[in-house]
Coordinates of C-alpha atoms in Angstrom, one line a residue:
M1 CA 95.9 -38.9 -104.8
G2 CA 95.9 -37.5 -108.3
G3 CA 95.0 -39.5 -111.3
S4 CA 95.8 -39.5 -115.0
I5 CA 92.1 -38.9 -115.7
K6 CA 90.1 -36.0 -114.7
T7 CA 88.2 -37.1 -111.6
Q8 CA 85.8 -34.2 -111.0
R9 CA 83.8 -31.8 -113.2
E10 CA 83.0 -28.2 -112.3
V11 CA 80.0 -26.5 -113.7
N12 CA 79.4 -22.9 -112.5
G13 CA 80.9 -23.6 -109.1
L14 CA 79.3 -27.0 -108.5
F15 CA 81.2 -30.2 -108.7
E16 CA 80.4 -33.8 -109.6
L17 CA 82.5 -37.0 -110.2
T18 CA 83.4 -37.6 -113.8
D19 CA 81.9 -40.7 -115.4
G20 CA 85.4 -42.2 -115.5
A21 CA 86.0 -41.7 -111.8
R22 CA 82.6 -43.0 -110.9
N23 CA 83.1 -46.2 -112.9
N24 CA 86.5 -46.7 -111.3
L25 CA 85.0 -46.4 -107.8
K26 CA 82.1 -48.9 -108.4
N27 CA 83.7 -51.8 -106.6
N28 CA 85.5 -49.7 -103.9
A29 CA 84.8 -50.7 -100.3
Y30 CA 83.9 -47.1 -99.4
Y31 CA 81.6 -46.4 -102.2
N32 CA 78.0 -47.1 -103.1
D33 CA 75.2 -45.3 -105.1
D34 CA 73.5 -44.0 -101.9
L35 CA 76.7 -42.3 -100.7
A36 CA 78.0 -41.2 -104.1
P37 CA 78.0 -37.4 -104.9
T38 CA 74.7 -36.3 -106.5
K39 CA 75.1 -35.7 -110.2
L40 CA 74.5 -32.2 -111.4
D41 CA 71.2 -33.2 -113.1
E42 CA 70.0 -34.7 -109.8
R43 CA 70.3 -31.3 -108.0
T44 CA 66.7 -30.1 -108.6
W45 CA 65.7 -28.5 -105.4
G46 CA 65.0 -24.7 -105.6
T47 CA 64.4 -22.2 -102.8
Y48 CA 60.8 -23.3 -102.4
H49 CA 61.7 -27.0 -102.0
I50 CA 64.3 -26.3 -99.4
A51 CA 61.9 -24.0 -97.5
A52 CA 59.1 -26.6 -97.8
L53 CA 61.4 -29.2 -96.4
W54 CA 62.0 -27.0 -93.3
V55 CA 58.3 -26.2 -92.9
G56 CA 57.6 -30.0 -93.1
M57 CA 60.2 -30.8 -90.5
S58 CA 59.6 -27.8 -88.1
V59 CA 55.8 -28.1 -87.9
C60 CA 55.8 -31.0 -85.6
I61 CA 54.7 -31.9 -82.1
P62 CA 58.2 -31.6 -80.4
T63 CA 58.3 -28.0 -81.7
Y64 CA 55.0 -27.4 -79.9
M65 CA 56.2 -29.1 -76.8
M66 CA 59.5 -27.1 -76.7
A67 CA 57.6 -23.9 -76.3
S68 CA 55.0 -25.3 -73.9
G69 CA 57.7 -27.0 -71.8
L70 CA 59.5 -23.6 -71.3
M71 CA 56.2 -22.2 -70.1
A72 CA 55.8 -25.1 -67.7
A73 CA 59.3 -24.4 -66.4
G74 CA 58.4 -20.8 -65.6
L75 CA 58.9 -18.5 -68.6
S76 CA 56.2 -16.2 -69.8
W77 CA 54.8 -16.7 -73.4
W78 CA 57.0 -14.0 -75.0
Q79 CA 60.1 -15.2 -73.2
A80 CA 59.5 -18.7 -74.5
I81 CA 59.1 -17.4 -78.1
L82 CA 62.2 -15.2 -77.7
N83 CA 64.2 -18.2 -76.4
I84 CA 63.1 -20.4 -79.4
A85 CA 63.7 -17.6 -82.0
I86 CA 67.3 -16.8 -80.7
G87 CA 68.1 -20.5 -80.5
N88 CA 67.1 -21.1 -84.1
L89 CA 68.9 -18.0 -85.4
I90 CA 72.1 -19.3 -83.7
V91 CA 71.8 -22.8 -85.0
L92 CA 71.1 -21.4 -88.5
I93 CA 74.7 -20.2 -88.7
P94 CA 76.5 -23.6 -88.6
M95 CA 73.5 -25.0 -90.6
Q96 CA 74.2 -22.6 -93.5
L97 CA 78.0 -23.0 -93.2
N98 CA 77.9 -26.8 -93.3
S99 CA 75.3 -26.8 -96.2
H100 CA 77.8 -25.2 -98.5
A101 CA 79.9 -28.4 -99.0
G102 CA 76.8 -30.5 -99.7
T103 CA 75.7 -28.1 -102.4
K104 CA 79.1 -27.5 -103.9
Y105 CA 80.2 -31.2 -104.0
G106 CA 77.0 -33.2 -103.7
I107 CA 78.2 -35.2 -100.8
P108 CA 76.1 -36.7 -97.9
Y109 CA 77.0 -36.3 -94.3
P110 CA 79.0 -39.5 -93.7
V111 CA 81.2 -38.6 -96.6
F112 CA 81.5 -35.0 -95.4
A113 CA 82.7 -36.3 -92.0
R114 CA 85.5 -38.2 -93.8
L115 CA 87.2 -34.9 -94.4
S116 CA 88.0 -34.2 -90.7
F117 CA 87.7 -37.7 -89.1
G118 CA 89.2 -39.8 -91.9
I119 CA 87.7 -42.5 -94.1
K120 CA 87.2 -44.9 -91.2
G121 CA 87.0 -42.3 -88.4
A122 CA 83.9 -40.9 -90.0
H123 CA 82.0 -43.9 -88.6
I124 CA 82.4 -42.3 -85.1
A125 CA 80.8 -39.0 -86.2
S126 CA 78.1 -40.5 -88.3
I127 CA 77.0 -43.1 -85.7
A128 CA 77.0 -40.4 -83.0
R129 CA 74.6 -38.5 -85.2
A130 CA 72.6 -41.7 -85.9
I131 CA 72.1 -42.4 -82.2
V132 CA 70.6 -39.0 -81.7
A133 CA 68.3 -39.5 -84.7
A134 CA 67.3 -42.9 -83.4
G135 CA 66.3 -41.3 -80.1
W136 CA 64.3 -38.6 -82.0
F137 CA 62.7 -41.3 -84.1
G138 CA 61.6 -43.1 -81.0
I139 CA 60.2 -39.9 -79.4
Q140 CA 58.2 -38.9 -82.5
T141 CA 56.9 -42.5 -82.9
W142 CA 55.8 -42.5 -79.3
I143 CA 53.9 -39.3 -79.8
G144 CA 52.2 -40.7 -82.9
G145 CA 51.4 -43.9 -81.1
G146 CA 49.8 -41.9 -78.3
A147 CA 47.7 -40.0 -80.8
I148 CA 46.4 -43.2 -82.4
N149 CA 45.7 -44.6 -78.9
A150 CA 43.7 -41.4 -78.1
V151 CA 41.7 -41.8 -81.3
L152 CA 40.8 -45.4 -80.4
S153 CA 40.0 -44.5 -76.8
I154 CA 37.5 -41.9 -78.0
V155 CA 35.9 -44.3 -80.4
S156 CA 35.9 -47.3 -78.1
P157 CA 36.0 -46.8 -74.3
A158 CA 36.9 -50.5 -74.0
W159 CA 40.1 -49.8 -75.9
G160 CA 40.8 -46.9 -73.5
A161 CA 40.5 -49.2 -70.6
W162 CA 42.9 -51.7 -72.1
S163 CA 46.3 -51.2 -70.5
A164 CA 48.1 -52.7 -73.5
G165 CA 46.4 -50.3 -76.0
I166 CA 49.2 -47.7 -75.9
W167 CA 51.8 -50.4 -76.7
V168 CA 49.8 -51.8 -79.6
S169 CA 49.3 -48.3 -81.0
F170 CA 52.9 -47.5 -80.6
F171 CA 54.3 -50.5 -82.4
A172 CA 51.7 -50.3 -85.2
F173 CA 52.7 -46.7 -85.8
W174 CA 56.4 -47.7 -85.6
A175 CA 55.9 -50.3 -88.3
L176 CA 54.2 -47.7 -90.6
N177 CA 57.2 -45.3 -90.1
V178 CA 59.7 -48.0 -90.9
W179 CA 57.9 -49.3 -93.9
I180 CA 57.6 -45.8 -95.6
A181 CA 61.2 -45.0 -94.7
Y182 CA 62.3 -48.3 -96.2
K183 CA 60.4 -47.5 -99.5
G184 CA 62.8 -44.5 -100.0
A185 CA 62.9 -41.0 -101.3
E186 CA 59.8 -41.0 -103.5
A187 CA 57.6 -42.3 -100.7
I188 CA 59.0 -39.7 -98.3
K189 CA 58.5 -36.9 -100.9
F190 CA 54.8 -38.0 -101.3
M191 CA 54.2 -37.9 -97.6
E192 CA 55.8 -34.5 -97.3
A193 CA 53.6 -33.0 -100.0
W194 CA 50.4 -33.4 -98.1
G195 CA 51.3 -34.1 -94.4
A196 CA 52.6 -30.7 -93.4
P197 CA 49.4 -28.8 -94.4
I198 CA 47.4 -31.2 -92.2
L199 CA 49.3 -30.1 -89.1
G200 CA 48.9 -26.5 -90.2
I201 CA 45.1 -26.9 -90.3
L202 CA 45.2 -28.7 -86.9
S203 CA 47.2 -25.8 -85.5
L204 CA 44.6 -23.3 -86.6
S205 CA 41.9 -25.5 -85.3
L206 CA 43.6 -25.7 -81.9
M207 CA 43.9 -21.9 -81.7
I208 CA 40.2 -21.5 -82.7
W209 CA 39.3 -23.9 -79.9
A210 CA 41.5 -22.0 -77.4
V211 CA 39.8 -18.7 -78.2
T212 CA 36.3 -20.2 -78.0
A213 CA 36.9 -22.2 -74.8
V214 CA 38.4 -19.2 -73.0
G215 CA 35.7 -17.0 -74.4
S216 CA 33.0 -19.3 -72.9
M217 CA 34.5 -18.5 -69.5
G218 CA 34.2 -14.8 -70.0
K219 CA 37.9 -14.3 -70.9
G220 CA 39.8 -13.4 -74.0
I221 CA 43.1 -13.5 -75.9
G222 CA 44.5 -10.9 -73.5
D223 CA 44.1 -13.2 -70.6
I224 CA 46.0 -16.0 -72.4
L225 CA 48.9 -13.8 -73.4
N226 CA 49.1 -11.9 -70.1
L227 CA 49.8 -15.0 -68.1
P228 CA 52.8 -14.0 -66.0
A229 CA 56.1 -15.9 -65.7
T230 CA 56.2 -18.2 -62.7
Y231 CA 60.0 -18.6 -62.0
A232 CA 61.4 -17.7 -58.6
P233 CA 63.0 -14.3 -58.1
G234 CA 66.4 -14.4 -59.8
G235 CA 65.6 -17.6 -61.5
F236 CA 65.2 -16.3 -65.1
W237 CA 68.7 -17.2 -66.4
K238 CA 68.6 -20.6 -64.7
I239 CA 65.7 -21.4 -67.0
F240 CA 66.5 -19.3 -70.0
L241 CA 70.1 -20.4 -70.6
P242 CA 69.5 -24.2 -70.4
G243 CA 66.4 -23.6 -72.5
L244 CA 68.5 -21.8 -75.1
T245 CA 70.9 -24.7 -75.2
A246 CA 68.0 -27.1 -75.6
N247 CA 66.6 -25.0 -78.5
I248 CA 69.9 -24.9 -80.2
A249 CA 70.2 -28.7 -79.7
F250 CA 66.7 -29.2 -81.2
W251 CA 68.1 -28.8 -84.7
S252 CA 71.8 -29.2 -84.0
T253 CA 71.5 -32.7 -85.5
L254 CA 70.6 -31.1 -88.8
A255 CA 73.5 -28.6 -88.5
L256 CA 75.7 -31.7 -88.8
N257 CA 73.9 -33.7 -91.5
I258 CA 72.4 -30.8 -93.5
P259 CA 74.6 -31.9 -96.5
D260 CA 72.2 -34.9 -96.8
F261 CA 69.7 -32.4 -98.1
S262 CA 71.7 -29.5 -99.4
R263 CA 73.4 -31.9 -101.9
Y264 CA 70.1 -31.7 -103.9
A265 CA 70.0 -27.9 -104.1
K266 CA 70.3 -26.3 -107.5
T267 CA 72.6 -23.4 -106.3
Q268 CA 74.1 -22.0 -103.1
K269 CA 71.5 -19.2 -103.2
D270 CA 68.7 -21.7 -103.3
Q271 CA 69.9 -23.6 -100.2
F272 CA 70.7 -20.4 -98.3
M273 CA 67.4 -18.6 -99.0
G274 CA 65.4 -21.7 -98.5
Q275 CA 66.8 -22.3 -95.0
L276 CA 66.6 -18.7 -94.0
L277 CA 62.9 -18.5 -95.0
G278 CA 61.9 -21.9 -93.8
L279 CA 63.6 -22.6 -90.4
P280 CA 63.4 -19.6 -88.0
T281 CA 60.0 -18.3 -89.3
T282 CA 58.3 -21.7 -89.0
M283 CA 59.7 -22.5 -85.6
A284 CA 58.7 -19.2 -84.2
A285 CA 55.2 -19.4 -85.7
F286 CA 54.4 -22.9 -84.5
A287 CA 56.0 -22.1 -81.1
F288 CA 53.4 -19.4 -80.8
V289 CA 50.7 -21.9 -81.4
G290 CA 52.1 -24.0 -78.6
V291 CA 52.3 -21.2 -76.0
F292 CA 48.9 -19.8 -77.0
V293 CA 47.1 -23.2 -76.6
T294 CA 49.0 -24.1 -73.5
G295 CA 48.1 -20.7 -72.0
A296 CA 44.5 -21.4 -72.7
T297 CA 44.6 -24.8 -71.0
S298 CA 45.8 -23.2 -67.8
I299 CA 42.6 -21.1 -67.8
V300 CA 40.2 -23.9 -69.1
Y301 CA 41.6 -26.8 -67.1
G302 CA 43.6 -25.1 -64.3
E303 CA 46.9 -26.6 -65.4
F304 CA 49.4 -26.3 -68.2
L305 CA 48.8 -29.2 -70.6
W306 CA 52.1 -29.2 -72.6
D307 CA 51.2 -32.3 -74.5
P308 CA 48.9 -31.5 -77.5
V309 CA 47.6 -35.1 -77.6
A310 CA 46.3 -34.5 -74.0
V311 CA 44.6 -31.3 -75.2
V312 CA 42.9 -33.1 -78.1
A313 CA 41.8 -35.9 -75.8
N314 CA 40.3 -33.3 -73.3
I315 CA 38.3 -31.3 -75.8
G316 CA 35.5 -33.9 -75.3
S317 CA 34.1 -34.0 -78.9
P318 CA 34.5 -37.4 -80.4
I319 CA 34.7 -35.9 -83.9
A320 CA 37.2 -33.3 -82.9
G321 CA 39.2 -35.8 -81.0
L322 CA 39.2 -38.2 -83.9
L323 CA 40.2 -35.7 -86.5
G324 CA 42.7 -34.0 -84.2
A325 CA 44.5 -37.2 -83.2
L326 CA 44.6 -38.5 -86.7
G327 CA 46.1 -35.2 -87.9
I328 CA 48.7 -35.4 -85.2
A329 CA 49.6 -39.0 -86.2
V330 CA 49.8 -38.2 -90.0
A331 CA 51.9 -35.1 -89.6
T332 CA 54.2 -36.7 -87.0
L333 CA 54.8 -39.5 -89.6
T334 CA 55.8 -37.0 -92.2
T335 CA 58.2 -35.1 -90.0
N336 CA 59.7 -38.1 -88.4
I337 CA 60.8 -39.9 -91.5
A338 CA 62.2 -36.7 -93.2
A339 CA 64.1 -35.5 -90.1
N340 CA 65.1 -38.7 -88.4
V341 CA 65.7 -41.5 -90.9
V342 CA 67.9 -40.1 -93.7
A343 CA 70.9 -39.3 -91.6
P344 CA 71.1 -42.6 -89.6
A345 CA 70.3 -44.7 -92.7
N346 CA 73.2 -43.1 -94.6
G347 CA 75.4 -43.4 -91.5
I348 CA 74.7 -47.1 -91.1
S349 CA 75.2 -47.7 -94.9
N350 CA 78.6 -46.0 -94.5
L351 CA 79.7 -48.7 -92.1
N352 CA 79.9 -51.1 -95.0
P353 CA 78.8 -49.5 -98.3
Q354 CA 79.2 -52.6 -100.4
K355 CA 76.8 -54.6 -98.2
I356 CA 74.5 -52.2 -96.4
T357 CA 71.9 -50.2 -98.3
Y358 CA 69.9 -47.2 -97.3
G359 CA 66.8 -49.4 -96.8
M360 CA 68.7 -51.7 -94.4
G361 CA 69.9 -48.7 -92.5
A362 CA 66.3 -47.4 -92.1
I363 CA 65.3 -50.7 -90.5
V364 CA 68.2 -50.6 -88.0
T365 CA 67.2 -47.0 -87.1
G366 CA 63.7 -48.1 -86.3
V367 CA 64.9 -50.9 -84.0
A368 CA 67.3 -48.5 -82.2
G369 CA 64.5 -46.0 -81.7
V370 CA 62.6 -48.6 -79.6
L371 CA 65.7 -49.7 -77.7
M372 CA 66.2 -46.1 -76.5
M373 CA 62.9 -46.2 -74.6
P374 CA 61.2 -42.9 -75.7
W375 CA 58.5 -43.4 -73.0
K376 CA 61.2 -42.8 -70.4
L377 CA 62.6 -39.7 -72.2
M378 CA 59.1 -38.2 -72.3
E379 CA 58.1 -38.7 -68.7
T380 CA 58.2 -35.0 -67.7
A381 CA 58.7 -31.7 -69.5
G382 CA 61.8 -31.0 -67.6
A383 CA 63.4 -34.4 -68.5
Y384 CA 62.5 -33.8 -72.2
L385 CA 64.0 -30.3 -72.3
F386 CA 67.1 -30.3 -70.2
D387 CA 68.2 -33.9 -69.9
W388 CA 67.7 -35.3 -73.4
L389 CA 68.1 -32.2 -75.6
G390 CA 70.6 -30.4 -73.3
T391 CA 72.9 -33.4 -72.8
Y392 CA 73.1 -34.4 -76.5
G393 CA 73.7 -30.8 -77.5
L394 CA 76.9 -30.8 -75.5
F395 CA 78.4 -33.6 -77.7
L396 CA 77.2 -32.1 -81.0
G397 CA 78.4 -28.5 -80.7
P398 CA 82.1 -29.4 -81.0
L399 CA 81.3 -31.5 -84.1
A400 CA 79.6 -28.6 -85.9
G401 CA 82.5 -26.2 -85.0
M402 CA 85.1 -28.7 -86.2
Y403 CA 83.4 -29.2 -89.5
V404 CA 83.2 -25.4 -90.1
A405 CA 86.9 -25.0 -89.2
D406 CA 87.9 -28.0 -91.4
Y407 CA 86.0 -26.9 -94.5
Y408 CA 86.6 -23.1 -94.4
I409 CA 89.7 -22.5 -92.4
Y410 CA 91.8 -25.6 -93.0
R411 CA 90.8 -26.7 -96.5
K412 CA 89.6 -23.3 -98.0
K413 CA 86.5 -25.2 -99.4
T414 CA 88.7 -27.3 -101.8
L415 CA 88.1 -31.1 -101.9
D416 CA 89.2 -34.1 -103.8
L417 CA 85.9 -36.0 -104.4
D418 CA 87.6 -39.1 -105.8
D419 CA 89.8 -39.6 -102.7
L420 CA 86.8 -39.4 -100.4
F421 CA 85.9 -42.9 -101.6
K422 CA 89.3 -44.6 -101.5
G423 CA 91.1 -46.6 -98.9
E424 CA 94.8 -46.4 -97.8
Q425 CA 95.8 -44.5 -101.0
S426 CA 93.4 -41.6 -100.1
R427 CA 94.7 -38.3 -98.8
Y428 CA 91.9 -38.5 -96.2
W429 CA 93.2 -41.8 -94.8
Y430 CA 95.4 -40.1 -92.1
E431 CA 96.6 -42.8 -89.7
N432 CA 94.9 -46.2 -90.2
G433 CA 91.9 -44.4 -91.6
I434 CA 91.4 -42.2 -88.5
N435 CA 92.4 -38.6 -87.9
K436 CA 93.2 -38.6 -84.2
K437 CA 93.4 -34.8 -84.1
A438 CA 89.7 -34.6 -84.8
I439 CA 89.0 -36.9 -81.8
Y440 CA 91.3 -34.8 -79.6
T441 CA 89.4 -31.7 -80.7
W442 CA 86.1 -33.3 -79.8
I443 CA 87.4 -34.3 -76.4
I444 CA 89.0 -30.9 -75.6
A445 CA 85.9 -28.9 -76.7
G446 CA 83.6 -31.1 -74.7
I447 CA 85.4 -31.3 -71.4
F448 CA 84.0 -28.2 -69.6
P449 CA 80.4 -28.6 -70.9
V450 CA 80.3 -32.2 -69.8
L451 CA 81.9 -31.4 -66.4
G452 CA 79.2 -28.7 -65.9
K453 CA 76.7 -31.5 -65.8
V454 CA 78.3 -33.1 -62.7
V455 CA 80.1 -30.2 -61.0
P456 CA 77.5 -27.5 -59.9
S457 CA 80.1 -24.7 -59.8
L458 CA 80.7 -25.3 -63.6
S459 CA 77.1 -25.4 -64.6
F460 CA 77.5 -22.2 -66.7
F461 CA 79.5 -24.4 -69.2
S462 CA 76.8 -27.0 -69.5
D463 CA 74.0 -24.4 -69.6
N464 CA 75.7 -22.9 -72.6
G465 CA 77.4 -26.1 -73.7
W466 CA 76.5 -26.2 -77.4
V467 CA 77.9 -22.7 -78.1
I468 CA 81.0 -23.2 -76.0
G469 CA 81.8 -26.5 -77.6
F470 CA 81.3 -25.1 -81.1
I471 CA 83.6 -22.1 -80.5
V472 CA 86.3 -24.1 -78.7
A473 CA 86.4 -26.7 -81.5
M474 CA 86.5 -24.1 -84.2
V475 CA 89.7 -22.6 -82.5
V476 CA 91.4 -25.9 -81.4
Y477 CA 91.0 -27.9 -84.6
P478 CA 93.0 -25.6 -87.0
M479 CA 95.7 -25.3 -84.3
L480 CA 96.1 -29.1 -84.1
M481 CA 96.0 -29.5 -87.9
K482 CA 98.5 -26.7 -88.6
N483 CA 101.3 -29.0 -89.6
E484 CA 99.0 -31.7 -91.2
T485 CA 99.4 -30.9 -94.9
S486 CA 99.1 -34.3 -96.5
S487 CA 95.3 -34.1 -96.9
L488 CA 95.4 -30.6 -98.5
I489 CA 95.3 -30.0 -102.3
T490 CA 97.9 -28.0 -104.1
P491 CA 96.9 -25.7 -106.9
E492 CA 98.7 -28.0 -109.3
E493 CA 96.7 -31.1 -108.1
E494 CA 93.5 -29.1 -108.3
K495 CA 94.2 -28.2 -111.9
A496 CA 95.1 -31.7 -112.8
M497 CA 91.9 -33.3 -111.4
N498 CA 89.3 -30.7 -112.4
E499 CA 87.5 -30.6 -115.6
K500 CA 86.0 -27.1 -115.8
V501 CA 82.8 -26.5 -117.8
T502 CA 81.1 -23.2 -118.2
V503 CA 77.3 -23.2 -118.8
K504 CA 75.6 -19.8 -119.2

């Protein structure tokens, strides 16, 4: 557990493995270069880069559909925006808390999960995260494939009449996603640089269209934004609370694997400010685009069109349809790879680090995304919001709470980097590589939220499942771990393994 050599170097509060420790781990079964802590000179992301990452991920079609789906369920436009804003401010809390370990120690999510679940037990948590990401990957790819199909249908009516067209479009777009993801970080960085602005331009274009189209019918912005809520009397909370859980769940995946990105931040201030500036503001702004355009479609077409691809297809201008659908496809590609491939690819690599690379993990993610049948998940706005997002949020809330409790309450933010990549001799091995107390915590914290899905009288627990699971896990985990001291680091051990360097 402690070595004769210094295993980790500290420079101004940030840690990395020493060269000696890194060399000793090269052939270890639980180590590879993709999972290794980032070196200090690899941590180059400033506040702008972190904020830009969130803008790139947030400005996407599912963000648009979240707001529009809430309106279709019965909320007014401002209630939908409020719901999304509150949800994102809530999820920002565990996001910021779990980012700290990534920035301080340079570790990705699967390695971070080894702290609480154990070296082998981390597979459970990282694959749970990977399944969610694969589902998202499929949803985003289905949206992009639909946009491409809309383009081809506008250009060629014969294509639009071909029943297999949507499937050809979907699998072509899927292949493009997987190829870029496989190429790695530089290809993703290149796509991020120019993809997000395209969707921003498209958003502005949709709003201009909305004002123009409504204006041609003798109505204005006031008519769009004065559309009343349509829920039944007393039905507000039945929509608002499940919607809030769905909004929290929307980025609850990133609240778990945010170390995958925060490990590249220059300082804690950079990751903190970048996320604060990038996430809530972008989500609220793009959500407004969604409710504004959806409100306009109810006036222009007499129904809420919550799918922006359908809006583009209905505009009627071949040029507008072509540019709009291409813009949706390109920006969806950008968001999809950044938000939905990194975590599962790392998680799959973690299953056998010596044999499975990040690129191989990206291919497996792509296949899993198809097997989860995104066309079924997307059938109705209600199914999208409350079944898919709501259900998976119930399982992720306890994980986020457990990680916060483990890192801050139990470990006091002190880790042994070297031991995170070892086998039976590691302090994080627990019992046969698995910390059963983490699994018990997950089960206990998830019982009532899951029961709420099947027992109507307990629906309050499922309607607020993410928050309840988070809080219960944060309380239960330290209680179960109270007498588990073997994985903690004594001050003497910390002094023995740390090489402290001060750089002004």
